[in-house]
PDB file of C-alpha atoms in Angstrom:
ATOM      1  CA  GLU A   1     305.972  76.519 190.096  1.00 83.00           C
ATOM      2  CA  PRO A   2     302.269  76.217 189.243  1.00 87.00           C
ATOM      3  CA  GLU A   3     300.291  79.420 189.367  1.00 94.00           C
ATOM      4  CA  VAL A   4     296.815  80.796 188.848  1.00 97.00           C
ATOM      5  CA  THR A   5     296.463  82.832 185.669  1.00 97.00           C
ATOM      6  CA  GLN A   6     293.816  85.408 184.779  1.00 98.00           C
ATOM      7  CA  THR A   7     292.781  87.122 181.565  1.00 97.00           C
ATOM      8  CA  PRO A   8     292.470  89.863 180.609  1.00 97.00           C
ATOM      9  CA  SER A   9     294.724  91.881 182.877  1.00 97.00           C
ATOM     10  CA  HIS A  10     292.596  94.973 182.252  1.00 98.00           C
ATOM     11  CA  GLN A  11     289.043  95.205 180.951  1.00 98.00           C
ATOM     12  CA  VAL A  12     287.273  98.454 180.138  1.00 98.00           C
ATOM     13  CA  THR A  13     283.542  98.324 179.519  1.00 98.00           C
ATOM     14  CA  GLN A  14     280.510 100.555 179.282  1.00 98.00           C
ATOM     15  CA  MET A  15     277.892 100.531 182.014  1.00 98.00           C
ATOM     16  CA  GLY A  16     275.210  97.950 181.283  1.00 97.00           C
ATOM     17  CA  GLN A  17     277.474  95.702 179.240  1.00 98.00           C
ATOM     18  CA  GLU A  18     278.255  92.097 180.102  1.00 98.00           C
ATOM     19  CA  VAL A  19     281.799  91.079 180.950  1.00 98.00           C
ATOM     20  CA  ILE A  20     283.420  87.695 181.451  1.00 98.00           C
ATOM     21  CA  LEU A  21     286.569  87.400 183.490  1.00 98.00           C
ATOM     22  CA  ARG A  22     288.611  84.271 182.987  1.00 98.00           C
ATOM     23  CA  CYS A  23     290.839  82.263 185.271  1.00 98.00           C
ATOM     24  CA  VAL A  24     292.871  79.084 184.995  1.00 98.00           C
ATOM     25  CA  PRO A  25     293.295  77.641 188.503  1.00 97.00           C
ATOM     26  CA  ILE A  26     296.163  75.366 189.502  1.00 95.00           C
ATOM     27  CA  SER A  27     295.504  72.024 187.843  1.00 92.00           C
ATOM     28  CA  ASN A  28     295.142  69.692 190.837  1.00 90.00           C
ATOM     29  CA  HIS A  29     293.130  72.146 192.927  1.00 93.00           C
ATOM     30  CA  LEU A  30     289.497  71.417 193.669  1.00 91.00           C
ATOM     31  CA  TYR A  31     288.196  74.667 195.190  1.00 93.00           C
ATOM     32  CA  PHE A  32     287.921  77.905 193.283  1.00 95.00           C
ATOM     33  CA  TYR A  33     287.132  81.425 194.431  1.00 96.00           C
ATOM     34  CA  TRP A  34     286.546  84.942 193.244  1.00 98.00           C
ATOM     35  CA  TYR A  35     287.393  87.998 195.322  1.00 98.00           C
ATOM     36  CA  ARG A  36     287.297  91.654 194.492  1.00 98.00           C
ATOM     37  CA  GLN A  37     289.180  94.705 195.740  1.00 97.00           C
ATOM     38  CA  ILE A  38     287.853  98.186 195.146  1.00 97.00           C
ATOM     39  CA  LEU A  39     290.701 100.697 194.924  1.00 94.00           C
ATOM     40  CA  GLY A  40     292.021 101.510 198.380  1.00 91.00           C
ATOM     41  CA  GLN A  41     289.748  99.019 200.122  1.00 94.00           C
ATOM     42  CA  LYS A  42     290.134  95.501 201.455  1.00 94.00           C
ATOM     43  CA  VAL A  43     289.973  92.255 199.526  1.00 96.00           C
ATOM     44  CA  GLU A  44     286.391  90.945 199.692  1.00 97.00           C
ATOM     45  CA  PHE A  45     285.105  87.429 199.126  1.00 96.00           C
ATOM     46  CA  LEU A  46     282.550  86.977 196.346  1.00 97.00           C
ATOM     47  CA  VAL A  47     282.010  83.253 195.779  1.00 97.00           C
ATOM     48  CA  SER A  48     283.486  79.806 196.238  1.00 94.00           C
ATOM     49  CA  PHE A  49     282.952  76.889 193.866  1.00 94.00           C
ATOM     50  CA  TYR A  50     283.439  73.165 194.321  1.00 92.00           C
ATOM     51  CA  ASN A  51     282.323  70.110 192.404  1.00 91.00           C
ATOM     52  CA  ASN A  52     280.665  72.240 189.733  1.00 92.00           C
ATOM     53  CA  GLU A  53     278.476  74.214 192.049  1.00 94.00           C
ATOM     54  CA  ILE A  54     278.609  77.278 194.241  1.00 95.00           C
ATOM     55  CA  SER A  55     279.504  76.300 197.808  1.00 92.00           C
ATOM     56  CA  GLU A  56     279.237  79.763 199.328  1.00 93.00           C
ATOM     57  CA  LYS A  57     278.569  83.308 198.181  1.00 95.00           C
ATOM     58  CA  SER A  58     278.610  86.728 199.774  1.00 95.00           C
ATOM     59  CA  GLU A  59     275.960  89.432 199.759  1.00 95.00           C
ATOM     60  CA  ILE A  60     277.894  91.158 196.981  1.00 95.00           C
ATOM     61  CA  PHE A  61     277.353  88.174 194.684  1.00 97.00           C
ATOM     62  CA  ASP A  62     273.828  89.030 193.572  1.00 95.00           C
ATOM     63  CA  ASP A  63     271.849  87.916 190.532  1.00 95.00           C
ATOM     64  CA  GLN A  64     273.977  89.880 188.118  1.00 97.00           C
ATOM     65  CA  PHE A  65     276.963  87.667 188.901  1.00 98.00           C
ATOM     66  CA  SER A  66     277.461  84.079 187.816  1.00 98.00           C
ATOM     67  CA  VAL A  67     280.330  81.608 187.763  1.00 98.00           C
ATOM     68  CA  GLU A  68     281.051  78.662 185.549  1.00 96.00           C
ATOM     69  CA  ARG A  69     283.655  76.011 184.939  1.00 94.00           C
ATOM     70  CA  PRO A  70     283.001  75.454 181.241  1.00 89.00           C
ATOM     71  CA  ASP A  71     285.757  72.886 180.788  1.00 89.00           C
ATOM     72  CA  GLY A  72     288.407  71.134 182.829  1.00 81.00           C
ATOM     73  CA  SER A  73     290.674  74.128 183.160  1.00 89.00           C
ATOM     74  CA  ASN A  74     288.852  77.471 182.993  1.00 94.00           C
ATOM     75  CA  PHE A  75     286.831  79.157 185.726  1.00 97.00           C
ATOM     76  CA  THR A  76     284.861  82.257 184.753  1.00 98.00           C
ATOM     77  CA  LEU A  77     283.065  85.114 186.457  1.00 98.00           C
ATOM     78  CA  LYS A  78     280.316  86.791 184.463  1.00 98.00           C
ATOM     79  CA  ILE A  79     278.796  90.140 185.310  1.00 98.00           C
ATOM     80  CA  ARG A  80     275.619  90.495 183.279  1.00 97.00           C
ATOM     81  CA  SER A  81     274.967  94.225 183.379  1.00 96.00           C
ATOM     82  CA  THR A  82     277.909  96.128 184.769  1.00 97.00           C
ATOM     83  CA  LYS A  83     277.502  99.137 187.051  1.00 97.00           C
ATOM     84  CA  LEU A  84     279.969 101.877 187.852  1.00 98.00           C
ATOM     85  CA  GLU A  85     280.447 100.406 191.320  1.00 97.00           C
ATOM     86  CA  ASP A  86     281.636  97.112 189.820  1.00 98.00           C
ATOM     87  CA  SER A  87     284.908  98.839 188.949  1.00 98.00           C
ATOM     88  CA  ALA A  88     287.504  96.947 190.959  1.00 98.00           C
ATOM     89  CA  MET A  89     290.325  94.449 190.788  1.00 98.00           C
ATOM     90  CA  TYR A  90     288.949  90.916 190.574  1.00 98.00           C
ATOM     91  CA  PHE A  91     291.102  88.090 191.887  1.00 98.00           C
ATOM     92  CA  CYS A  92     290.634  84.424 191.196  1.00 98.00           C
ATOM     93  CA  ALA A  93     292.044  81.939 193.707  1.00 97.00           C
ATOM     94  CA  SER A  94     292.220  78.195 194.099  1.00 95.00           C
ATOM     95  CA  SER A  95     293.027  75.738 196.868  1.00 93.00           C
ATOM     96  CA  GLU A  96     293.789  72.056 196.974  1.00 90.00           C
ATOM     97  CA  THR A  97     291.200  71.388 199.665  1.00 81.00           C
ATOM     98  CA  GLY A  98     288.442  73.239 201.456  1.00 74.00           C
ATOM     99  CA  LEU A  99     289.279  71.798 204.845  1.00 71.00           C
ATOM    100  CA  ALA A 100     289.286  74.382 207.589  1.00 58.00           C
ATOM    101  CA  GLY A 101     292.823  74.935 208.791  1.00 62.00           C
ATOM    102  CA  TYR A 102     294.385  73.555 205.626  1.00 70.00           C
ATOM    103  CA  ASN A 103     293.101  76.192 203.325  1.00 70.00           C
ATOM    104  CA  GLU A 104     296.046  78.004 201.821  1.00 89.00           C
ATOM    105  CA  GLN A 105     294.700  79.812 198.794  1.00 93.00           C
ATOM    106  CA  PHE A 106     296.703  80.707 195.693  1.00 95.00           C
ATOM    107  CA  PHE A 107     295.697  83.957 194.048  1.00 97.00           C
ATOM    108  CA  GLY A 108     295.997  85.043 190.450  1.00 98.00           C
ATOM    109  CA  PRO A 109     297.413  88.419 189.376  1.00 97.00           C
ATOM    110  CA  GLY A 110     293.939  89.929 189.007  1.00 98.00           C
ATOM    111  CA  THR A 111     291.830  91.576 186.316  1.00 98.00           C
ATOM    112  CA  ARG A 112     291.304  95.289 186.649  1.00 98.00           C
ATOM    113  CA  LEU A 113     287.734  96.046 185.584  1.00 98.00           C
ATOM    114  CA  THR A 114     286.892  99.630 184.702  1.00 98.00           C
ATOM    115  CA  VAL A 115     283.238 100.461 184.078  1.00 98.00           C
ATOM    116  CA  LEU A 116     282.628 103.781 182.313  1.00 97.00           C
TER     117      LEU A 116
ATOM    118  CA  SER B   1     279.161  91.679 213.971  1.00 74.00           C
ATOM    119  CA  GLN B   2     282.572  90.133 213.313  1.00 77.00           C
ATOM    120  CA  LYS B   3     285.357  92.621 212.991  1.00 87.00           C
ATOM    121  CA  ILE B   4     288.996  92.337 211.950  1.00 91.00           C
ATOM    122  CA  GLU B   5     291.246  95.267 212.738  1.00 92.00           C
ATOM    123  CA  GLN B   6     294.707  95.980 211.452  1.00 94.00           C
ATOM    124  CA  ASN B   7     296.649  99.214 211.773  1.00 85.00           C
ATOM    125  CA  SER B   8     295.463 101.395 208.936  1.00 79.00           C
ATOM    126  CA  GLU B   9     298.481 103.652 209.263  1.00 87.00           C
ATOM    127  CA  ALA B  10     301.609 102.625 207.407  1.00 92.00           C
ATOM    128  CA  LEU B  11     304.472 101.241 209.455  1.00 95.00           C
ATOM    129  CA  ASN B  12     307.861 102.688 208.531  1.00 96.00           C
ATOM    130  CA  ILE B  13     310.960 100.980 209.874  1.00 96.00           C
ATOM    131  CA  GLN B  14     314.661 100.934 209.164  1.00 97.00           C
ATOM    132  CA  GLU B  15     316.337  98.079 207.369  1.00 97.00           C
ATOM    133  CA  GLY B  16     317.584  95.427 209.759  1.00 97.00           C
ATOM    134  CA  LYS B  17     314.988  96.145 212.437  1.00 97.00           C
ATOM    135  CA  THR B  18     312.098  93.888 213.414  1.00 97.00           C
ATOM    136  CA  ALA B  19     308.674  94.853 212.097  1.00 97.00           C
ATOM    137  CA  THR B  20     305.651  93.900 214.199  1.00 97.00           C
ATOM    138  CA  LEU B  21     302.165  94.036 212.732  1.00 97.00           C
ATOM    139  CA  THR B  22     298.964  93.524 214.698  1.00 97.00           C
ATOM    140  CA  CYS B  23     295.691  91.823 213.847  1.00 96.00           C
ATOM    141  CA  ASN B  24     292.826  92.119 216.332  1.00 95.00           C
ATOM    142  CA  TYR B  25     289.462  90.475 215.916  1.00 92.00           C
ATOM    143  CA  THR B  26     286.185  90.753 217.779  1.00 88.00           C
ATOM    144  CA  ASN B  27     282.922  88.872 218.046  1.00 83.00           C
ATOM    145  CA  TYR B  28     284.171  85.524 216.881  1.00 79.00           C
ATOM    146  CA  SER B  29     286.622  82.795 217.781  1.00 82.00           C
ATOM    147  CA  PRO B  30     288.728  81.726 214.829  1.00 85.00           C
ATOM    148  CA  ALA B  31     290.146  78.241 214.753  1.00 82.00           C
ATOM    149  CA  TYR B  32     293.032  79.397 212.625  1.00 88.00           C
ATOM    150  CA  LEU B  33     294.473  82.538 211.140  1.00 91.00           C
ATOM    151  CA  GLN B  34     296.384  83.178 207.945  1.00 94.00           C
ATOM    152  CA  TRP B  35     298.729  85.968 206.942  1.00 96.00           C
ATOM    153  CA  TYR B  36     299.144  87.085 203.352  1.00 97.00           C
ATOM    154  CA  ARG B  37     301.349  89.616 201.614  1.00 98.00           C
ATOM    155  CA  GLN B  38     300.010  91.890 198.904  1.00 97.00           C
ATOM    156  CA  ASP B  39     302.128  94.030 196.600  1.00 97.00           C
ATOM    157  CA  PRO B  40     300.524  96.963 194.736  1.00 94.00           C
ATOM    158  CA  GLY B  41     298.315  95.778 191.871  1.00 92.00           C
ATOM    159  CA  ARG B  42     298.952  92.116 192.666  1.00 95.00           C
ATOM    160  CA  GLY B  43     297.047  89.285 194.301  1.00 96.00           C
ATOM    161  CA  PRO B  44     297.653  88.247 197.914  1.00 97.00           C
ATOM    162  CA  VAL B  45     300.402  85.692 198.515  1.00 97.00           C
ATOM    163  CA  PHE B  46     300.129  83.198 201.378  1.00 95.00           C
ATOM    164  CA  LEU B  47     302.790  83.457 204.074  1.00 97.00           C
ATOM    165  CA  LEU B  48     301.823  81.546 207.208  1.00 95.00           C
ATOM    166  CA  LEU B  49     298.901  79.740 208.819  1.00 93.00           C
ATOM    167  CA  ILE B  50     298.585  79.273 212.589  1.00 93.00           C
ATOM    168  CA  ARG B  51     295.982  77.200 214.395  1.00 90.00           C
ATOM    169  CA  GLU B  52     294.305  78.037 217.691  1.00 88.00           C
ATOM    170  CA  ASN B  53     296.246  75.354 219.559  1.00 89.00           C
ATOM    171  CA  GLU B  54     299.559  76.811 218.336  1.00 91.00           C
ATOM    172  CA  LYS B  55     300.975  79.775 220.183  1.00 87.00           C
ATOM    173  CA  GLU B  56     303.691  80.541 217.688  1.00 96.00           C
ATOM    174  CA  LYS B  57     304.751  79.624 214.166  1.00 96.00           C
ATOM    175  CA  ARG B  58     307.982  80.451 212.384  1.00 97.00           C
ATOM    176  CA  LYS B  59     309.164  80.440 208.808  1.00 96.00           C
ATOM    177  CA  GLU B  60     312.597  81.823 208.035  1.00 96.00           C
ATOM    178  CA  ARG B  61     312.509  85.505 209.144  1.00 98.00           C
ATOM    179  CA  LEU B  62     308.766  85.427 209.816  1.00 98.00           C
ATOM    180  CA  LYS B  63     307.072  84.684 213.127  1.00 98.00           C
ATOM    181  CA  VAL B  64     303.382  84.659 213.938  1.00 98.00           C
ATOM    182  CA  THR B  65     301.753  84.456 217.357  1.00 97.00           C
ATOM    183  CA  PHE B  66     298.121  83.742 218.112  1.00 94.00           C
ATOM    184  CA  ASP B  67     296.606  84.738 221.449  1.00 92.00           C
ATOM    185  CA  THR B  68     293.011  83.550 221.600  1.00 89.00           C
ATOM    186  CA  THR B  69     292.512  85.197 224.993  1.00 91.00           C
ATOM    187  CA  LEU B  70     293.528  88.622 223.733  1.00 92.00           C
ATOM    188  CA  LYS B  71     291.916  87.892 220.341  1.00 92.00           C
ATOM    189  CA  GLN B  72     295.071  89.005 218.654  1.00 94.00           C
ATOM    190  CA  SER B  73     297.740  87.811 216.262  1.00 95.00           C
ATOM    191  CA  LEU B  74     301.142  89.431 215.918  1.00 97.00           C
ATOM    192  CA  PHE B  75     303.217  89.108 212.759  1.00 97.00           C
ATOM    193  CA  HIS B  76     306.952  89.731 213.041  1.00 98.00           C
ATOM    194  CA  ILE B  77     309.566  90.155 210.322  1.00 98.00           C
ATOM    195  CA  THR B  78     313.084  90.070 211.714  1.00 98.00           C
ATOM    196  CA  ALA B  79     316.093  91.622 209.966  1.00 98.00           C
ATOM    197  CA  SER B  80     313.701  93.466 207.664  1.00 98.00           C
ATOM    198  CA  GLN B  81     314.752  94.371 204.132  1.00 97.00           C
ATOM    199  CA  PRO B  82     313.409  96.909 201.622  1.00 97.00           C
ATOM    200  CA  ALA B  83     312.019  93.917 199.661  1.00 97.00           C
ATOM    201  CA  ASP B  84     309.704  93.240 202.611  1.00 98.00           C
ATOM    202  CA  SER B  85     307.856  96.483 201.841  1.00 98.00           C
ATOM    203  CA  ALA B  86     304.266  95.501 201.042  1.00 98.00           C
ATOM    204  CA  THR B  87     300.808  95.367 202.588  1.00 97.00           C
ATOM    205  CA  TYR B  88     300.254  92.497 205.011  1.00 98.00           C
ATOM    206  CA  LEU B  89     296.775  91.042 205.426  1.00 97.00           C
ATOM    207  CA  CYS B  90     295.439  88.824 208.165  1.00 95.00           C
ATOM    208  CA  ALA B  91     292.519  86.447 207.668  1.00 93.00           C
ATOM    209  CA  PRO B  92     291.080  84.751 210.760  1.00 88.00           C
ATOM    210  CA  SER B  93     288.754  81.831 209.994  1.00 84.00           C
ATOM    211  CA  PHE B  94     286.671  79.483 212.067  1.00 73.00           C
ATOM    212  CA  THR B  95     285.741  75.861 211.607  1.00 67.00           C
ATOM    213  CA  GLY B  96     282.338  75.669 209.988  1.00 66.00           C
ATOM    214  CA  GLY B  97     282.773  79.106 208.483  1.00 64.00           C
ATOM    215  CA  GLY B  98     283.249  77.705 205.047  1.00 71.00           C
ATOM    216  CA  ASN B  99     286.505  78.062 203.206  1.00 82.00           C
ATOM    217  CA  LYS B 100     286.256  81.710 202.261  1.00 88.00           C
ATOM    218  CA  LEU B 101     288.909  84.148 203.465  1.00 91.00           C
ATOM    219  CA  THR B 102     287.754  87.258 205.287  1.00 91.00           C
ATOM    220  CA  PHE B 103     290.599  89.742 205.219  1.00 93.00           C
ATOM    221  CA  GLY B 104     291.428  92.667 207.406  1.00 91.00           C
ATOM    222  CA  THR B 105     292.183  95.991 205.755  1.00 92.00           C
ATOM    223  CA  GLY B 106     295.900  95.270 205.861  1.00 95.00           C
ATOM    224  CA  THR B 107     298.880  97.194 207.174  1.00 97.00           C
ATOM    225  CA  GLN B 108     301.334  98.759 204.769  1.00 97.00           C
ATOM    226  CA  LEU B 109     304.948  98.181 205.746  1.00 98.00           C
ATOM    227  CA  LYS B 110     307.757 100.344 204.385  1.00 97.00           C
ATOM    228  CA  VAL B 111     311.326  99.301 205.095  1.00 98.00           C
ATOM    229  CA  GLU B 112     313.783 102.123 204.511  1.00 96.00           C
ATOM    230  CA  LEU B 113     317.518 101.937 203.912  1.00 91.00           C
TER     231      LEU B 113
END
């Protein structure tokens, strides 16, 4: 069964450093997402991406975040200058369509980001 | 502001019983609602989607109801098993709200032998 994959599974970085989290969405899906989950808290939406551009972003997704689909398979989340509060589990997801009511999303296993 | 409420306390039930989890929402009218399962350290997994014109949806041992008057969805697992132990998340969405998922905090279910 096709699945979303993410690398690395765990990333440790120093505050102020740049990190890139990588995802390979399901191959025939057109919509891609990033969510994050701080330990013990709920899963929060960061950004959605369609047709090579951001379709929606949350207040969390400020100027230090960026997303890219550098080739036909990868989808990346970059955090330019990490802060302690960026420590969280980051989930990539994809869906076949973005139609309301038909929007089952498939999540990857997550990347645990630890900022020291 | 829009609010999604799920029982923050864990629900402990005995194997074989029916588990019922609640999702209440305020200050918006979702056109559909999704339920996901999340295991510790893992990403959410889609379970069921119900639309506002559907009162009930079933899939194997799972049943979801959607009461737009009460602004509530109930999620039932019949004949529960220890393997059903997980956190269950609801995500109400409305048409025109984009395709993002806004999750509740989730309810942790523990099924004991």
